[in-house]
Coordinates of C-alpha atoms in Angstrom, one line a residue:
M1 CA 70.7 120.5 92.6
I2 CA 71.7 117.0 93.8
S3 CA 69.1 115.3 95.9
T4 CA 70.4 113.7 99.1
T5 CA 69.0 110.6 100.8
P6 CA 70.7 109.2 103.9
F7 CA 71.2 105.5 104.5
I8 CA 71.1 103.5 107.8
Y9 CA 74.4 102.0 109.0
R10 CA 75.5 100.1 112.0
L11 CA 78.6 98.8 113.6
G12 CA 79.0 95.2 114.9
Q13 CA 81.8 96.0 117.3
P14 CA 81.5 98.5 120.2
S15 CA 82.9 101.9 119.5
T16 CA 85.9 103.2 121.4
H17 CA 84.9 106.8 121.4
V18 CA 84.1 108.6 124.7
Y19 CA 81.4 111.0 123.6
P20 CA 77.7 109.9 123.8
G21 CA 76.2 108.9 120.6
A22 CA 74.1 106.2 118.8
H23 CA 76.4 103.2 118.7
P24 CA 77.2 100.6 121.4
G25 CA 80.4 101.6 123.1
R26 CA 83.0 99.9 125.3
L27 CA 82.6 102.4 128.2
T28 CA 80.1 102.2 131.0
G29 CA 77.8 105.1 131.7
A30 CA 74.3 106.5 131.1
G31 CA 73.1 103.7 128.8
Q32 CA 70.1 101.4 129.1
L33 CA 71.8 98.1 128.2
F34 CA 72.9 96.2 131.3
K35 CA 76.6 95.3 131.2
A36 CA 77.7 93.8 134.6
H37 CA 77.6 94.0 138.4
V38 CA 80.6 95.7 140.0
P39 CA 81.3 96.5 143.7
L40 CA 80.0 99.8 145.0
M41 CA 83.6 101.0 145.6
A42 CA 84.3 100.5 141.9
S43 CA 81.2 102.5 140.8
P44 CA 80.1 104.7 143.7
D45 CA 76.5 105.4 142.4
T46 CA 74.1 104.4 145.2
R47 CA 71.1 105.0 142.8
R48 CA 72.1 101.8 141.0
I49 CA 72.6 99.4 143.9
D50 CA 71.1 96.0 143.1
L51 CA 69.7 94.8 146.5
R52 CA 69.1 91.2 145.2
A53 CA 72.6 90.8 143.9
S54 CA 74.0 92.4 147.1
L55 CA 72.0 90.0 149.4
L56 CA 73.3 87.0 147.4
N57 CA 76.9 88.2 147.6
P58 CA 78.7 85.9 150.1
F59 CA 81.1 88.7 151.0
Q60 CA 78.2 90.9 152.2
S61 CA 79.2 94.0 150.1
Y62 CA 77.0 96.1 147.9
W63 CA 76.9 95.5 144.2
V64 CA 76.0 98.1 141.6
K65 CA 74.6 97.7 138.1
V66 CA 76.6 99.3 135.4
F67 CA 75.3 100.0 131.9
Q68 CA 76.8 100.2 128.4
Q69 CA 77.1 103.8 127.2
H70 CA 76.3 104.5 123.5
T71 CA 79.0 106.6 121.8
Q72 CA 79.8 108.4 118.7
T73 CA 81.9 107.1 115.8
T74 CA 83.6 108.7 112.8
L75 CA 82.9 108.1 109.1
Y76 CA 85.6 108.6 106.6
M77 CA 85.3 108.4 102.8
I78 CA 88.5 107.6 100.9
A79 CA 87.9 108.5 97.3
D80 CA 90.0 107.4 94.3
L81 CA 90.1 110.3 91.9
S82 CA 92.4 108.7 89.4
G83 CA 91.9 109.1 85.6
S84 CA 89.9 105.8 85.2
M85 CA 87.1 107.3 87.4
G86 CA 86.3 109.8 84.6
I87 CA 84.1 107.4 82.6
E88 CA 80.9 109.1 81.6
G89 CA 77.5 107.9 80.6
Q90 CA 73.9 108.7 81.5
S91 CA 75.2 109.0 85.1
S92 CA 79.0 109.5 85.3
V93 CA 81.1 107.8 88.0
M94 CA 82.0 111.1 89.5
Q95 CA 78.4 112.1 89.8
V96 CA 77.6 108.9 91.6
M97 CA 80.6 109.5 93.9
S98 CA 79.3 113.0 94.6
Q99 CA 75.8 111.6 95.5
F100 CA 77.4 109.0 97.7
M101 CA 79.5 111.6 99.5
L102 CA 76.4 113.8 100.3
S103 CA 74.4 110.7 101.4
A104 CA 77.2 109.4 103.7
A105 CA 77.8 112.8 105.3
L106 CA 74.1 113.4 105.9
S107 CA 73.7 109.9 107.4
A108 CA 76.6 110.6 109.7
Y109 CA 75.3 114.1 110.8
Q110 CA 71.8 112.8 111.4
T111 CA 73.2 110.0 113.6
G112 CA 75.4 112.5 115.6
D113 CA 78.6 111.2 114.1
R114 CA 81.5 112.9 112.4
F115 CA 82.4 112.8 108.7
G116 CA 85.7 113.2 107.0
F117 CA 86.7 113.0 103.3
I118 CA 90.1 112.2 101.7
G119 CA 90.4 112.3 97.9
C120 CA 93.5 111.2 96.1
D121 CA 95.0 110.4 92.7
T122 CA 98.8 110.2 92.3
G123 CA 99.0 112.1 95.6
I124 CA 96.8 113.7 98.2
S125 CA 95.7 117.3 97.7
S126 CA 94.4 119.7 100.4
K127 CA 91.7 120.6 97.9
W128 CA 90.1 117.2 98.4
H129 CA 90.5 116.8 102.2
I130 CA 87.9 117.5 104.8
P131 CA 89.0 116.6 108.4
A132 CA 86.5 114.6 110.4
G133 CA 83.9 116.9 111.9
H134 CA 80.6 118.5 111.2
H135 CA 81.1 120.6 108.0
W136 CA 77.9 120.2 106.0
G137 CA 78.4 123.4 104.0
I138 CA 81.9 122.4 103.0
V139 CA 80.7 118.9 102.1
Q140 CA 78.0 120.3 99.8
K141 CA 80.5 122.6 98.1
M142 CA 83.1 119.8 97.6
A143 CA 80.4 117.4 96.3
G144 CA 79.5 119.9 93.6
Q145 CA 83.2 120.2 92.7
L146 CA 83.5 116.4 92.5
A147 CA 80.6 116.1 90.2
D148 CA 82.2 118.6 87.8
S149 CA 85.8 117.4 88.1
K150 CA 87.9 115.7 85.4
P151 CA 90.0 113.0 87.2
V152 CA 93.6 112.5 86.1
G153 CA 96.6 110.5 87.1
T154 CA 96.9 107.2 88.9
S155 CA 95.6 105.9 92.2
S156 CA 99.0 105.5 93.9
G157 CA 98.1 108.1 96.5
L158 CA 95.7 105.6 98.2
L159 CA 98.6 104.1 100.1
N160 CA 99.2 107.4 101.8
T161 CA 95.6 107.9 103.1
P162 CA 95.8 105.8 106.3
A163 CA 98.1 108.4 107.8
L164 CA 95.3 111.0 107.8
I165 CA 92.8 108.8 109.6
T166 CA 92.3 108.7 113.4
S167 CA 93.7 105.8 115.4
Q168 CA 90.3 105.2 117.0
R169 CA 88.1 102.7 115.2
A170 CA 86.1 104.3 112.4
L171 CA 83.8 103.3 109.6
I172 CA 85.6 103.8 106.3
F173 CA 84.1 103.8 102.8
L174 CA 86.8 103.1 100.3
V175 CA 85.3 104.3 97.1
S176 CA 87.0 103.4 93.7
D177 CA 86.5 101.5 90.5
F178 CA 89.5 99.3 91.7
H179 CA 90.9 99.1 88.2
F180 CA 94.4 99.0 89.6
D181 CA 96.8 96.2 90.6
L182 CA 95.4 94.0 93.3
A183 CA 98.8 94.2 95.0
V184 CA 98.0 97.8 95.8
L185 CA 94.8 96.7 97.4
K186 CA 96.5 94.0 99.4
A187 CA 99.0 96.6 100.7
L188 CA 96.3 99.2 101.6
L189 CA 93.7 97.1 103.4
P190 CA 96.0 95.8 106.2
Q191 CA 96.8 99.4 107.1
L192 CA 93.1 99.9 107.7
N193 CA 92.4 96.7 109.6
R194 CA 91.7 98.5 112.9
H195 CA 88.7 100.1 111.2
A196 CA 85.4 98.8 109.7
V197 CA 86.0 99.1 106.0
V198 CA 83.3 99.0 103.3
P199 CA 84.8 98.8 99.8
V200 CA 82.4 100.7 97.4
V201 CA 83.0 99.6 93.8
L202 CA 81.8 102.3 91.3
W203 CA 81.4 100.9 87.9
N204 CA 79.6 102.3 84.9
E205 CA 77.8 99.7 82.8
V206 CA 78.5 101.7 79.7
A207 CA 82.1 100.5 79.9
S208 CA 81.1 96.9 79.2
S209 CA 77.5 96.7 78.0
D210 CA 77.2 99.6 75.6
L211 CA 79.4 98.1 72.9
P212 CA 78.4 97.4 69.3
E213 CA 78.5 93.9 67.8
W214 CA 80.5 95.1 64.8
G215 CA 82.4 98.3 64.1
I216 CA 85.5 100.3 64.6
V217 CA 85.8 101.3 68.3
K218 CA 88.4 103.5 70.0
F219 CA 89.4 102.7 73.5
K220 CA 91.3 105.2 75.6
D221 CA 93.1 104.5 78.8
K222 CA 92.0 107.3 81.1
E223 CA 95.1 107.1 83.3
N224 CA 97.9 107.1 80.7
G225 CA 96.0 108.7 77.8
V226 CA 96.9 105.9 75.3
T227 CA 94.2 105.3 72.6
R228 CA 93.8 102.1 70.7
T229 CA 91.5 101.5 67.6
L230 CA 90.1 98.0 67.4
L231 CA 87.6 96.1 65.2
M232 CA 84.7 95.1 67.4
R233 CA 83.1 91.8 66.7
P234 CA 80.8 89.5 68.8
A235 CA 83.6 87.3 70.1
F236 CA 85.6 90.3 71.1
K237 CA 82.6 91.9 72.8
K238 CA 82.0 88.7 74.8
Q239 CA 85.7 88.6 75.8
I240 CA 85.3 92.1 77.2
I241 CA 82.1 91.3 79.1
D242 CA 83.8 88.1 80.5
A243 CA 86.8 90.1 81.6
F244 CA 84.6 92.4 83.7
A245 CA 82.8 89.4 85.2
Q246 CA 86.2 87.8 86.1
R247 CA 87.4 91.1 87.5
K248 CA 84.4 91.3 89.8
A249 CA 85.0 87.7 91.0
D250 CA 88.7 88.5 91.6
L251 CA 87.8 91.6 93.6
Q252 CA 85.3 89.7 95.7
Q253 CA 87.8 87.0 96.4
C254 CA 90.5 89.5 97.3
F255 CA 88.2 91.5 99.7
R256 CA 86.8 88.4 101.3
S257 CA 90.3 87.1 102.0
L258 CA 91.0 90.4 103.8
G259 CA 87.8 90.2 105.9
T260 CA 85.4 92.5 104.1
E261 CA 82.6 92.4 101.6
P262 CA 82.5 94.8 98.6
L263 CA 79.4 96.9 97.7
F264 CA 79.1 97.1 93.9
I265 CA 77.2 100.2 92.4
S266 CA 76.9 100.1 88.7
Q267 CA 73.4 101.4 87.9
G268 CA 73.4 104.8 89.7
Y269 CA 73.4 105.5 93.4
Q270 CA 70.6 104.4 95.6
A271 CA 70.8 104.9 99.4
E272 CA 68.5 101.9 99.9
A273 CA 71.2 99.6 98.5
V274 CA 73.7 100.8 101.1
T275 CA 71.1 100.3 103.9
R276 CA 70.5 96.7 102.6
Y277 CA 74.3 96.1 102.7
F278 CA 74.4 97.0 106.4
Q279 CA 71.2 95.0 107.1
A280 CA 72.9 91.9 105.7
R281 CA 76.1 92.1 107.9
A282 CA 77.6 93.7 110.9
L283 CA 81.0 95.3 110.6

């Protein structure tokens, strides 16, 4: 059974949802954070008349304190289920994705928020879609299926996922290995710019570090199935490791140019790492 540990997240911008929750909202209501003084006619609640502000008002009308109401928000997880996500090791990429899904859903439910999931490869299948809501049982079942799944196809379906997300501002975890053309990323992220987006980069260290110095090695492209047999040598191993480092730098530059910071996970899932990510920045 997969253990589930929630993480702590926060939003830097006020939520536009109307239902009471845990996040600062744009609406006024039954909160405790003072927002402004307004005329009594605009907010007819005599319990909140501010006598001091009313006496100082040159127009001799009553002023009322209004407070910022905390509201709900919605978490979505967009998951890349293309063939390259099928890399296995001590902890496979899909097992880490499954753990992250459970952790994100539990974090949302404990905070009183809604959680939705959209998984895609070449297209989007109803098998990997959970509409935003409170569906803990369905999430647990799908997380188990994710951990046992064998991804296939390409990640071209990612470009269709924004159509399934609410127009209200949400917190979106975009989970992938991002081993696809950066042009796809630059086409996808602008479609999500109304939301707070956290790119979660799932890499498995076995892909770059668990290589011999010398020997015959077979490399298989998980998405097109092409296998190549190569002679591994120290210079070639260093070239592969340098290519991964360059790819990481390219991804960071691309995400930062589009206004977001990626979260890299390469040594198994830890909820504390996600909490630290949110402690370091407000989205």
